[in-house]
Amino acid sequence: MSRRRGKDYENVDYIKLTSNDNGFVDAQFAHPPPKIPWKAVTLATMLFVAGSSLLIIGSLIVSGKIDSKYADRMWPMIILGILMFIPGAYHVRIAYYAFRQVPGYSFDDIPEFD
């Protein structure tokens, strides 16, 4: 027992613990920096651009600016353009607002690929 009573333990300062410990630590409420899902944002951007292109080309065929011999491709282009444009525009909008740190938008709202 005499070995444990060294000079190292004589100058130790003890602090009395508070009696009203609620079990929470301030560090558990700190938010980690947001992780940007680059693959999902890239896919959303590609869907947005491709959908916009297909919608524009389909609209040009409908309006007659593109030759009428391509009229059989009009409705498939418009339908595919709509199917690609809507989710692409939605997720690009969320990514833009999350990047600008608008309240209510975060990168957690965008699905992430593994």
C-alpha positions as semicolon CSV with decimal commas, in nm:
position;residue;x (nm);y (nm);z (nm)
1;M;0,000;0,000;0,000
2;S;0,288;0,232;0,062
3;R;0,386;0,220;-0,304
4;R;0,062;0,384;-0,409
5;R;0,108;0,684;-0,187
6;G;0,343;0,870;-0,407
7;K;0,390;1,234;-0,481
8;D;0,178;1,202;-0,794
9;Y;-0,151;1,181;-0,603
10;E;-0,099;1,457;-0,349
11;N;-0,162;1,752;-0,582
12;V;-0,474;1,623;-0,755
13;D;-0,764;1,870;-0,753
14;Y;-1,110;1,724;-0,735
15;I;-1,425;1,895;-0,856
16;K;-1,757;1,826;-0,693
17;L;-2,009;1,688;-0,940
18;T;-2,339;1,864;-0,977
19;S;-2,632;1,695;-0,814
20;N;-2,878;1,778;-1,094
21;D;-2,720;1,584;-1,380
22;N;-2,984;1,535;-1,649
23;G;-2,781;1,286;-1,854
24;F;-2,727;1,513;-2,154
25;V;-2,396;1,635;-2,290
26;D;-2,370;1,950;-2,502
27;A;-2,169;1,763;-2,766
28;Q;-2,462;1,536;-2,851
29;F;-2,663;1,834;-2,978
30;A;-2,392;1,959;-3,216
31;H;-2,472;1,891;-3,580
32;P;-2,195;1,738;-3,792
33;P;-2,115;1,920;-4,116
34;P;-2,353;1,815;-4,396
35;K;-2,230;1,546;-4,631
36;I;-2,314;1,625;-4,993
37;P;-2,443;1,323;-5,190
38;W;-2,250;1,399;-5,510
39;K;-2,370;1,092;-5,702
40;A;-2,736;1,173;-5,639
41;V;-2,689;1,541;-5,726
42;T;-2,508;1,445;-6,049
43;L;-2,785;1,202;-6,144
44;A;-3,050;1,466;-6,070
45;T;-2,865;1,719;-6,285
46;M;-2,838;1,470;-6,572
47;L;-3,210;1,389;-6,546
48;F;-3,293;1,760;-6,543
49;V;-3,080;1,839;-6,849
50;A;-3,189;1,534;-7,050
51;G;-3,555;1,585;-6,960
52;S;-3,538;1,951;-7,057
53;S;-3,373;1,862;-7,388
54;L;-3,634;1,599;-7,471
55;L;-3,917;1,836;-7,382
56;I;-3,770;2,112;-7,599
57;I;-3,715;1,878;-7,897
58;G;-4,066;1,733;-7,857
59;S;-4,212;2,083;-7,842
60;L;-4,022;2,184;-8,155
61;I;-4,165;1,881;-8,337
62;V;-4,518;1,973;-8,222
63;S;-4,476;2,335;-8,332
64;G;-4,343;2,232;-8,674
65;K;-3,994;2,383;-8,639
66;I;-3,851;2,035;-8,693
67;D;-3,953;1,846;-9,006
68;S;-4,283;1,655;-8,987
69;K;-4,114;1,329;-9,091
70;Y;-4,010;1,296;-8,723
71;A;-4,371;1,329;-8,598
72;D;-4,378;0,964;-8,489
73;R;-4,115;1,047;-8,223
74;M;-4,308;1,340;-8,078
75;W;-4,508;1,174;-7,798
76;P;-4,234;0,937;-7,677
77;M;-3,997;1,235;-7,648
78;I;-4,249;1,444;-7,459
79;I;-4,345;1,160;-7,222
80;L;-3,982;1,062;-7,153
81;G;-3,895;1,429;-7,115
82;I;-4,165;1,475;-6,851
83;L;-4,064;1,156;-6,669
84;M;-3,702;1,273;-6,655
85;F;-3,763;1,644;-6,598
86;I;-3,991;1,626;-6,293
87;P;-3,768;1,425;-6,052
88;G;-3,454;1,594;-6,187
89;A;-3,591;1,944;-6,131
90;Y;-3,723;1,850;-5,787
91;H;-3,392;1,714;-5,659
92;V;-3,181;1,987;-5,823
93;R;-3,403;2,243;-5,647
94;I;-3,352;2,071;-5,311
95;A;-2,975;2,051;-5,369
96;Y;-2,959;2,420;-5,465
97;Y;-3,155;2,533;-5,160
98;A;-2,955;2,304;-4,931
99;F;-2,631;2,445;-5,075
100;R;-2,759;2,798;-5,013
101;Q;-2,854;2,685;-4,658
102;V;-3,217;2,793;-4,685
103;P;-3,404;2,693;-4,367
104;G;-3,605;2,375;-4,416
105;Y;-3,380;2,226;-4,684
106;S;-3,088;1,990;-4,627
107;F;-2,887;1,733;-4,818
108;D;-3,052;1,466;-4,602
109;D;-3,366;1,513;-4,814
110;I;-3,185;1,373;-5,120
111;P;-3,159;0,993;-5,136
112;E;-2,799;0,871;-5,126
113;F;-2,645;0,595;-5,336
114;D;-2,397;0,348;-5,187
